[in-house]
Amino acid sequence: MRRILLLDDEKNVLAALTRSLKQLFASSELVIESFSDAKPAIERIAMLDFDFVVSDYHMPGMNGIDFLRIVKELRPDTIRLMLSASADFRTVMEAVNEAEVFRYIPKPWIAEELKEIIEVATHHRTQIIEDKRLAEQRREQLNPVSPEEREIRLLEDIEPGITKVNWEPDGSIKID
């Protein structure tokens, strides 16, 4: 099962995109969460790992590139996709260069192209996760990790930042 987060300020576009994805994939294959505002979407991404994030480019308050840049910082392994009616080359290049967008989906999208993009993105995400697993396995072979360190890494993977403590000069804990 794959988790996908959709962000578009136009609720009718969100509904149409959700409907398209549900028609293209079995309900057991995708869990879809939709947001029309970037702030609650960012809060959700901070709490939960998503396989894919699809964001519109033109939105009030925060454009899609800024949003996907934040997603990249919070969840670097999440596949980021940009949805836009704009065909401006500079916008596309900015999305690719700054937010490392995997694919650009034009509006209106073509269902079969959308399906192909999600399938390719699924394969790419699977490869990223497998590469990380193999790299970690190799690191452990070269430098064995204590059970405590392994548990800390597991906790950090589940909840980034949970093992980091900000200390005040007087020894108290600083809460941000």
mmCIF file with all atom_site columns, C-alpha atoms in Angstrom, residues 34-176:
data_model
loop_
_atom_site.group_PDB
_atom_site.id
_atom_site.type_symbol
_atom_site.label_atom_id
_atom_site.label_alt_id
_atom_site.label_comp_id
_atom_site.label_asym_id
_atom_site.label_entity_id
_atom_site.label_seq_id
_atom_site.pdbx_PDB_ins_code
_atom_site.Cartn_x
_atom_site.Cartn_y
_atom_site.Cartn_z
_atom_site.occupancy
_atom_site.B_iso_or_equiv
_atom_site.pdbx_formal_charge
_atom_site.auth_seq_id
_atom_site.auth_comp_id
_atom_site.auth_asym_id
_atom_site.auth_atom_id
_atom_site.pdbx_PDB_model_num
ATOM 1   C CA . SER A 1 34  ? -5.934 15.739 0.187   1.00 0.00 ? 34  SER A CA 1
ATOM 2   C CA . PHE A 1 35  ? -5.185 19.251 1.381   1.00 0.00 ? 35  PHE A CA 1
ATOM 3   C CA . SER A 1 36  ? -6.147 22.656 0.013   1.00 0.00 ? 36  SER A CA 1
ATOM 4   C CA . ASP A 1 37  ? -3.739 24.556 2.287   1.00 0.00 ? 37  ASP A CA 1
ATOM 5   C CA . ALA A 1 38  ? 0.020  24.028 2.590   1.00 0.00 ? 38  ALA A CA 1
ATOM 6   C CA . LYS A 1 39  ? 0.311  24.537 6.360   1.00 0.00 ? 39  LYS A CA 1
ATOM 7   C CA . PRO A 1 40  ? -1.824 21.546 7.460   1.00 0.00 ? 40  PRO A CA 1
ATOM 8   C CA . ALA A 1 41  ? -0.218 19.488 4.687   1.00 0.00 ? 41  ALA A CA 1
ATOM 9   C CA . ILE A 1 42  ? 3.244  20.261 6.103   1.00 0.00 ? 42  ILE A CA 1
ATOM 10  C CA . GLU A 1 43  ? 2.052  19.361 9.611   1.00 0.00 ? 43  GLU A CA 1
ATOM 11  C CA . ARG A 1 44  ? 0.764  16.025 8.306   1.00 0.00 ? 44  ARG A CA 1
ATOM 12  C CA . ILE A 1 45  ? 4.012  15.279 6.470   1.00 0.00 ? 45  ILE A CA 1
ATOM 13  C CA . ALA A 1 46  ? 5.947  16.028 9.647   1.00 0.00 ? 46  ALA A CA 1
ATOM 14  C CA . MET A 1 47  ? 3.826  13.402 11.437  1.00 0.00 ? 47  MET A CA 1
ATOM 15  C CA . LEU A 1 48  ? 3.612  10.701 8.781   1.00 0.00 ? 48  LEU A CA 1
ATOM 16  C CA . ASP A 1 49  ? 5.760  9.336  5.982   1.00 0.00 ? 49  ASP A CA 1
ATOM 17  C CA . PHE A 1 50  ? 4.248  9.503  2.488   1.00 0.00 ? 50  PHE A CA 1
ATOM 18  C CA . ASP A 1 51  ? 5.493  7.685  -0.578  1.00 0.00 ? 51  ASP A CA 1
ATOM 19  C CA . PHE A 1 52  ? 4.455  10.528 -2.901  1.00 0.00 ? 52  PHE A CA 1
ATOM 20  C CA . VAL A 1 53  ? 3.460  14.163 -2.644  1.00 0.00 ? 53  VAL A CA 1
ATOM 21  C CA . VAL A 1 54  ? 1.718  15.895 -5.545  1.00 0.00 ? 54  VAL A CA 1
ATOM 22  C CA . SER A 1 55  ? 1.549  19.676 -5.276  1.00 0.00 ? 55  SER A CA 1
ATOM 23  C CA . ASP A 1 56  ? 0.056  22.338 -7.483  1.00 0.00 ? 56  ASP A CA 1
ATOM 24  C CA . TYR A 1 57  ? 2.420  25.181 -8.361  1.00 0.00 ? 57  TYR A CA 1
ATOM 25  C CA . HIS A 1 58  ? 0.155  28.252 -8.156  1.00 0.00 ? 58  HIS A CA 1
ATOM 26  C CA . MET A 1 59  ? -1.334 28.561 -4.669  1.00 0.00 ? 59  MET A CA 1
ATOM 27  C CA . PRO A 1 60  ? -1.958 31.497 -2.356  1.00 0.00 ? 60  PRO A CA 1
ATOM 28  C CA . GLY A 1 61  ? 0.545  31.967 0.453   1.00 0.00 ? 61  GLY A CA 1
ATOM 29  C CA . MET A 1 62  ? 3.120  29.410 -0.662  1.00 0.00 ? 62  MET A CA 1
ATOM 30  C CA . ASN A 1 63  ? 3.901  28.155 -4.138  1.00 0.00 ? 63  ASN A CA 1
ATOM 31  C CA . GLY A 1 64  ? 4.389  24.489 -4.888  1.00 0.00 ? 64  GLY A CA 1
ATOM 32  C CA . ILE A 1 65  ? 8.149  24.725 -5.178  1.00 0.00 ? 65  ILE A CA 1
ATOM 33  C CA . ASP A 1 66  ? 8.495  26.188 -1.677  1.00 0.00 ? 66  ASP A CA 1
ATOM 34  C CA . PHE A 1 67  ? 6.132  23.534 -0.343  1.00 0.00 ? 67  PHE A CA 1
ATOM 35  C CA . LEU A 1 68  ? 8.027  20.694 -2.016  1.00 0.00 ? 68  LEU A CA 1
ATOM 36  C CA . ARG A 1 69  ? 11.330 22.120 -0.780  1.00 0.00 ? 69  ARG A CA 1
ATOM 37  C CA . ILE A 1 70  ? 9.981  21.780 2.780   1.00 0.00 ? 70  ILE A CA 1
ATOM 38  C CA . VAL A 1 71  ? 8.807  18.234 2.000   1.00 0.00 ? 71  VAL A CA 1
ATOM 39  C CA . LYS A 1 72  ? 12.327 17.458 0.777   1.00 0.00 ? 72  LYS A CA 1
ATOM 40  C CA . GLU A 1 73  ? 13.802 18.697 4.065   1.00 0.00 ? 73  GLU A CA 1
ATOM 41  C CA . LEU A 1 74  ? 11.295 16.814 6.233   1.00 0.00 ? 74  LEU A CA 1
ATOM 42  C CA . ARG A 1 75  ? 11.099 13.604 4.198   1.00 0.00 ? 75  ARG A CA 1
ATOM 43  C CA . PRO A 1 76  ? 13.939 13.391 1.684   1.00 0.00 ? 76  PRO A CA 1
ATOM 44  C CA . ASP A 1 77  ? 12.878 9.931  0.458   1.00 0.00 ? 77  ASP A CA 1
ATOM 45  C CA . THR A 1 78  ? 9.351  11.046 -0.424  1.00 0.00 ? 78  THR A CA 1
ATOM 46  C CA . ILE A 1 79  ? 8.848  11.306 -4.176  1.00 0.00 ? 79  ILE A CA 1
ATOM 47  C CA . ARG A 1 80  ? 7.835  14.857 -5.072  1.00 0.00 ? 80  ARG A CA 1
ATOM 48  C CA . LEU A 1 81  ? 5.609  15.582 -8.079  1.00 0.00 ? 81  LEU A CA 1
ATOM 49  C CA . MET A 1 82  ? 4.563  19.009 -9.416  1.00 0.00 ? 82  MET A CA 1
ATOM 50  C CA . LEU A 1 83  ? 1.120  19.641 -10.897 1.00 0.00 ? 83  LEU A CA 1
ATOM 51  C CA . SER A 1 84  ? 0.584  22.818 -12.897 1.00 0.00 ? 84  SER A CA 1
ATOM 52  C CA . ALA A 1 85  ? -1.199 24.373 -15.839 1.00 0.00 ? 85  ALA A CA 1
ATOM 53  C CA . SER A 1 86  ? 1.890  26.530 -16.397 1.00 0.00 ? 86  SER A CA 1
ATOM 54  C CA . ALA A 1 87  ? 4.275  25.392 -19.086 1.00 0.00 ? 87  ALA A CA 1
ATOM 55  C CA . ASP A 1 88  ? 6.846  28.032 -18.187 1.00 0.00 ? 88  ASP A CA 1
ATOM 56  C CA . PHE A 1 89  ? 10.272 26.453 -18.611 1.00 0.00 ? 89  PHE A CA 1
ATOM 57  C CA . ARG A 1 90  ? 11.750 28.492 -15.750 1.00 0.00 ? 90  ARG A CA 1
ATOM 58  C CA . THR A 1 91  ? 9.078  27.187 -13.350 1.00 0.00 ? 91  THR A CA 1
ATOM 59  C CA . VAL A 1 92  ? 9.776  23.601 -14.361 1.00 0.00 ? 92  VAL A CA 1
ATOM 60  C CA . MET A 1 93  ? 13.546 24.061 -14.005 1.00 0.00 ? 93  MET A CA 1
ATOM 61  C CA . GLU A 1 94  ? 13.145 25.700 -10.599 1.00 0.00 ? 94  GLU A CA 1
ATOM 62  C CA . ALA A 1 95  ? 10.988 22.787 -9.445  1.00 0.00 ? 95  ALA A CA 1
ATOM 63  C CA . VAL A 1 96  ? 13.526 20.246 -10.631 1.00 0.00 ? 96  VAL A CA 1
ATOM 64  C CA . ASN A 1 97  ? 16.618 22.087 -9.386  1.00 0.00 ? 97  ASN A CA 1
ATOM 65  C CA . GLU A 1 98  ? 15.388 23.402 -6.035  1.00 0.00 ? 98  GLU A CA 1
ATOM 66  C CA . ALA A 1 99  ? 12.798 20.871 -4.847  1.00 0.00 ? 99  ALA A CA 1
ATOM 67  C CA . GLU A 1 100 ? 14.190 17.908 -6.797  1.00 0.00 ? 100 GLU A CA 1
ATOM 68  C CA . VAL A 1 101 ? 10.789 17.210 -8.305  1.00 0.00 ? 101 VAL A CA 1
ATOM 69  C CA . PHE A 1 102 ? 10.679 13.734 -9.828  1.00 0.00 ? 102 PHE A CA 1
ATOM 70  C CA . ARG A 1 103 ? 8.079  14.515 -12.500 1.00 0.00 ? 103 ARG A CA 1
ATOM 71  C CA . TYR A 1 104 ? 6.050  17.445 -13.744 1.00 0.00 ? 104 TYR A CA 1
ATOM 72  C CA . ILE A 1 105 ? 2.347  16.666 -14.347 1.00 0.00 ? 105 ILE A CA 1
ATOM 73  C CA . PRO A 1 106 ? 0.558  19.086 -16.671 1.00 0.00 ? 106 PRO A CA 1
ATOM 74  C CA . LYS A 1 107 ? -3.001 20.237 -16.049 1.00 0.00 ? 107 LYS A CA 1
ATOM 75  C CA . PRO A 1 108 ? -5.228 18.872 -17.368 1.00 0.00 ? 108 PRO A CA 1
ATOM 76  C CA . TRP A 1 109 ? -3.583 15.489 -16.899 1.00 0.00 ? 109 TRP A CA 1
ATOM 77  C CA . ILE A 1 110 ? -4.145 12.451 -19.073 1.00 0.00 ? 110 ILE A CA 1
ATOM 78  C CA . ALA A 1 111 ? -5.208 9.447  -16.983 1.00 0.00 ? 111 ALA A CA 1
ATOM 79  C CA . GLU A 1 112 ? -2.861 6.957  -18.624 1.00 0.00 ? 112 GLU A CA 1
ATOM 80  C CA . GLU A 1 113 ? 0.120  9.314  -18.283 1.00 0.00 ? 113 GLU A CA 1
ATOM 81  C CA . LEU A 1 114 ? -0.764 9.881  -14.632 1.00 0.00 ? 114 LEU A CA 1
ATOM 82  C CA . LYS A 1 115 ? -0.870 6.132  -14.046 1.00 0.00 ? 115 LYS A CA 1
ATOM 83  C CA . GLU A 1 116 ? 2.494  5.696  -15.753 1.00 0.00 ? 116 GLU A CA 1
ATOM 84  C CA . ILE A 1 117 ? 4.037  8.502  -13.681 1.00 0.00 ? 117 ILE A CA 1
ATOM 85  C CA . ILE A 1 118 ? 2.810  6.924  -10.426 1.00 0.00 ? 118 ILE A CA 1
ATOM 86  C CA . GLU A 1 119 ? 4.057  3.486  -11.493 1.00 0.00 ? 119 GLU A CA 1
ATOM 87  C CA . VAL A 1 120 ? 7.507  4.858  -12.393 1.00 0.00 ? 120 VAL A CA 1
ATOM 88  C CA . ALA A 1 121 ? 7.572  6.852  -9.142  1.00 0.00 ? 121 ALA A CA 1
ATOM 89  C CA . THR A 1 122 ? 6.637  3.690  -7.211  1.00 0.00 ? 122 THR A CA 1
ATOM 90  C CA . HIS A 1 123 ? 9.534  1.842  -8.773  1.00 0.00 ? 123 HIS A CA 1
ATOM 91  C CA . HIS A 1 124 ? 11.876 4.758  -8.042  1.00 0.00 ? 124 HIS A CA 1
ATOM 92  C CA . ARG A 1 125 ? 10.761 4.955  -4.388  1.00 0.00 ? 125 ARG A CA 1
ATOM 93  C CA . THR A 1 126 ? 11.200 1.191  -3.966  1.00 0.00 ? 126 THR A CA 1
ATOM 94  C CA . GLN A 1 127 ? 14.709 1.488  -5.383  1.00 0.00 ? 127 GLN A CA 1
ATOM 95  C CA . ILE A 1 128 ? 15.588 4.371  -3.026  1.00 0.00 ? 128 ILE A CA 1
ATOM 96  C CA . ILE A 1 129 ? 14.448 2.391  0.010   1.00 0.00 ? 129 ILE A CA 1
ATOM 97  C CA . GLU A 1 130 ? 16.297 -0.739 -1.123  1.00 0.00 ? 130 GLU A CA 1
ATOM 98  C CA . ASP A 1 131 ? 19.482 1.248  -1.777  1.00 0.00 ? 131 ASP A CA 1
ATOM 99  C CA . LYS A 1 132 ? 19.309 2.756  1.712   1.00 0.00 ? 132 LYS A CA 1
ATOM 100 C CA . ARG A 1 133 ? 18.740 -0.685 3.252   1.00 0.00 ? 133 ARG A CA 1
ATOM 101 C CA . LEU A 1 134 ? 21.718 -2.152 1.396   1.00 0.00 ? 134 LEU A CA 1
ATOM 102 C CA . ALA A 1 135 ? 23.933 0.824  2.305   1.00 0.00 ? 135 ALA A CA 1
ATOM 103 C CA . GLU A 1 136 ? 22.971 0.487  5.961   1.00 0.00 ? 136 GLU A CA 1
ATOM 104 C CA . GLN A 1 137 ? 23.608 -3.248 5.826   1.00 0.00 ? 137 GLN A CA 1
ATOM 105 C CA . ARG A 1 138 ? 27.051 -2.620 4.338   1.00 0.00 ? 138 ARG A CA 1
ATOM 106 C CA . ARG A 1 139 ? 27.856 0.067  6.923   1.00 0.00 ? 139 ARG A CA 1
ATOM 107 C CA . GLU A 1 140 ? 26.976 -2.376 9.689   1.00 0.00 ? 140 GLU A CA 1
ATOM 108 C CA . GLN A 1 141 ? 29.230 -5.001 8.145   1.00 0.00 ? 141 GLN A CA 1
ATOM 109 C CA . LEU A 1 142 ? 32.144 -2.562 8.031   1.00 0.00 ? 142 LEU A CA 1
ATOM 110 C CA . ASN A 1 143 ? 31.413 -0.891 11.387  1.00 0.00 ? 143 ASN A CA 1
ATOM 111 C CA . PRO A 1 144 ? 29.212 -3.015 13.649  1.00 0.00 ? 144 PRO A CA 1
ATOM 112 C CA . VAL A 1 145 ? 26.576 -0.944 15.456  1.00 0.00 ? 145 VAL A CA 1
ATOM 113 C CA . SER A 1 146 ? 25.589 -1.506 19.060  1.00 0.00 ? 146 SER A CA 1
ATOM 114 C CA . PRO A 1 147 ? 21.964 -2.489 19.783  1.00 0.00 ? 147 PRO A CA 1
ATOM 115 C CA . GLU A 1 148 ? 21.478 0.938  21.391  1.00 0.00 ? 148 GLU A CA 1
ATOM 116 C CA . GLU A 1 149 ? 22.696 2.787  18.293  1.00 0.00 ? 149 GLU A CA 1
ATOM 117 C CA . ARG A 1 150 ? 20.508 0.599  16.071  1.00 0.00 ? 150 ARG A CA 1
ATOM 118 C CA . GLU A 1 151 ? 17.477 1.496  18.209  1.00 0.00 ? 151 GLU A CA 1
ATOM 119 C CA . ILE A 1 152 ? 18.340 5.206  18.065  1.00 0.00 ? 152 ILE A CA 1
ATOM 120 C CA . ARG A 1 153 ? 18.546 5.014  14.268  1.00 0.00 ? 153 ARG A CA 1
ATOM 121 C CA . LEU A 1 154 ? 15.205 3.198  14.127  1.00 0.00 ? 154 LEU A CA 1
ATOM 122 C CA . LEU A 1 155 ? 13.591 5.870  16.311  1.00 0.00 ? 155 LEU A CA 1
ATOM 123 C CA . GLU A 1 156 ? 15.064 8.634  14.135  1.00 0.00 ? 156 GLU A CA 1
ATOM 124 C CA . ASP A 1 157 ? 13.712 6.960  10.988  1.00 0.00 ? 157 ASP A CA 1
ATOM 125 C CA . ILE A 1 158 ? 10.234 6.797  12.506  1.00 0.00 ? 158 ILE A CA 1
ATOM 126 C CA . GLU A 1 159 ? 10.263 10.220 14.186  1.00 0.00 ? 159 GLU A CA 1
ATOM 127 C CA . PRO A 1 160 ? 13.061 12.499 12.917  1.00 0.00 ? 160 PRO A CA 1
ATOM 128 C CA . GLY A 1 161 ? 14.616 14.603 15.649  1.00 0.00 ? 161 GLY A CA 1
ATOM 129 C CA . ILE A 1 162 ? 13.227 12.580 18.563  1.00 0.00 ? 162 ILE A CA 1
ATOM 130 C CA . THR A 1 163 ? 16.665 11.784 19.963  1.00 0.00 ? 163 THR A CA 1
ATOM 131 C CA . LYS A 1 164 ? 17.970 15.353 19.671  1.00 0.00 ? 164 LYS A CA 1
ATOM 132 C CA . VAL A 1 165 ? 17.813 17.468 22.817  1.00 0.00 ? 165 VAL A CA 1
ATOM 133 C CA . ASN A 1 166 ? 18.472 21.214 22.891  1.00 0.00 ? 166 ASN A CA 1
ATOM 134 C CA . TRP A 1 167 ? 20.156 22.054 26.177  1.00 0.00 ? 167 TRP A CA 1
ATOM 135 C CA . GLU A 1 168 ? 20.228 25.491 27.819  1.00 0.00 ? 168 GLU A CA 1
ATOM 136 C CA . PRO A 1 169 ? 23.555 26.666 29.350  1.00 0.00 ? 169 PRO A CA 1
ATOM 137 C CA . ASP A 1 170 ? 22.132 26.011 32.830  1.00 0.00 ? 170 ASP A CA 1
ATOM 138 C CA . GLY A 1 171 ? 21.429 22.354 31.981  1.00 0.00 ? 171 GLY A CA 1
ATOM 139 C CA . SER A 1 172 ? 17.705 22.684 31.445  1.00 0.00 ? 172 SER A CA 1
ATOM 140 C CA . ILE A 1 173 ? 16.004 21.479 28.264  1.00 0.00 ? 173 ILE A CA 1
ATOM 141 C CA . LYS A 1 174 ? 15.211 24.127 25.664  1.00 0.00 ? 174 LYS A CA 1
ATOM 142 C CA . ILE A 1 175 ? 11.782 23.650 24.094  1.00 0.00 ? 175 ILE A CA 1
ATOM 143 C CA . ASP A 1 176 ? 11.367 25.240 20.659  1.00 0.00 ? 176 ASP A CA 1
#
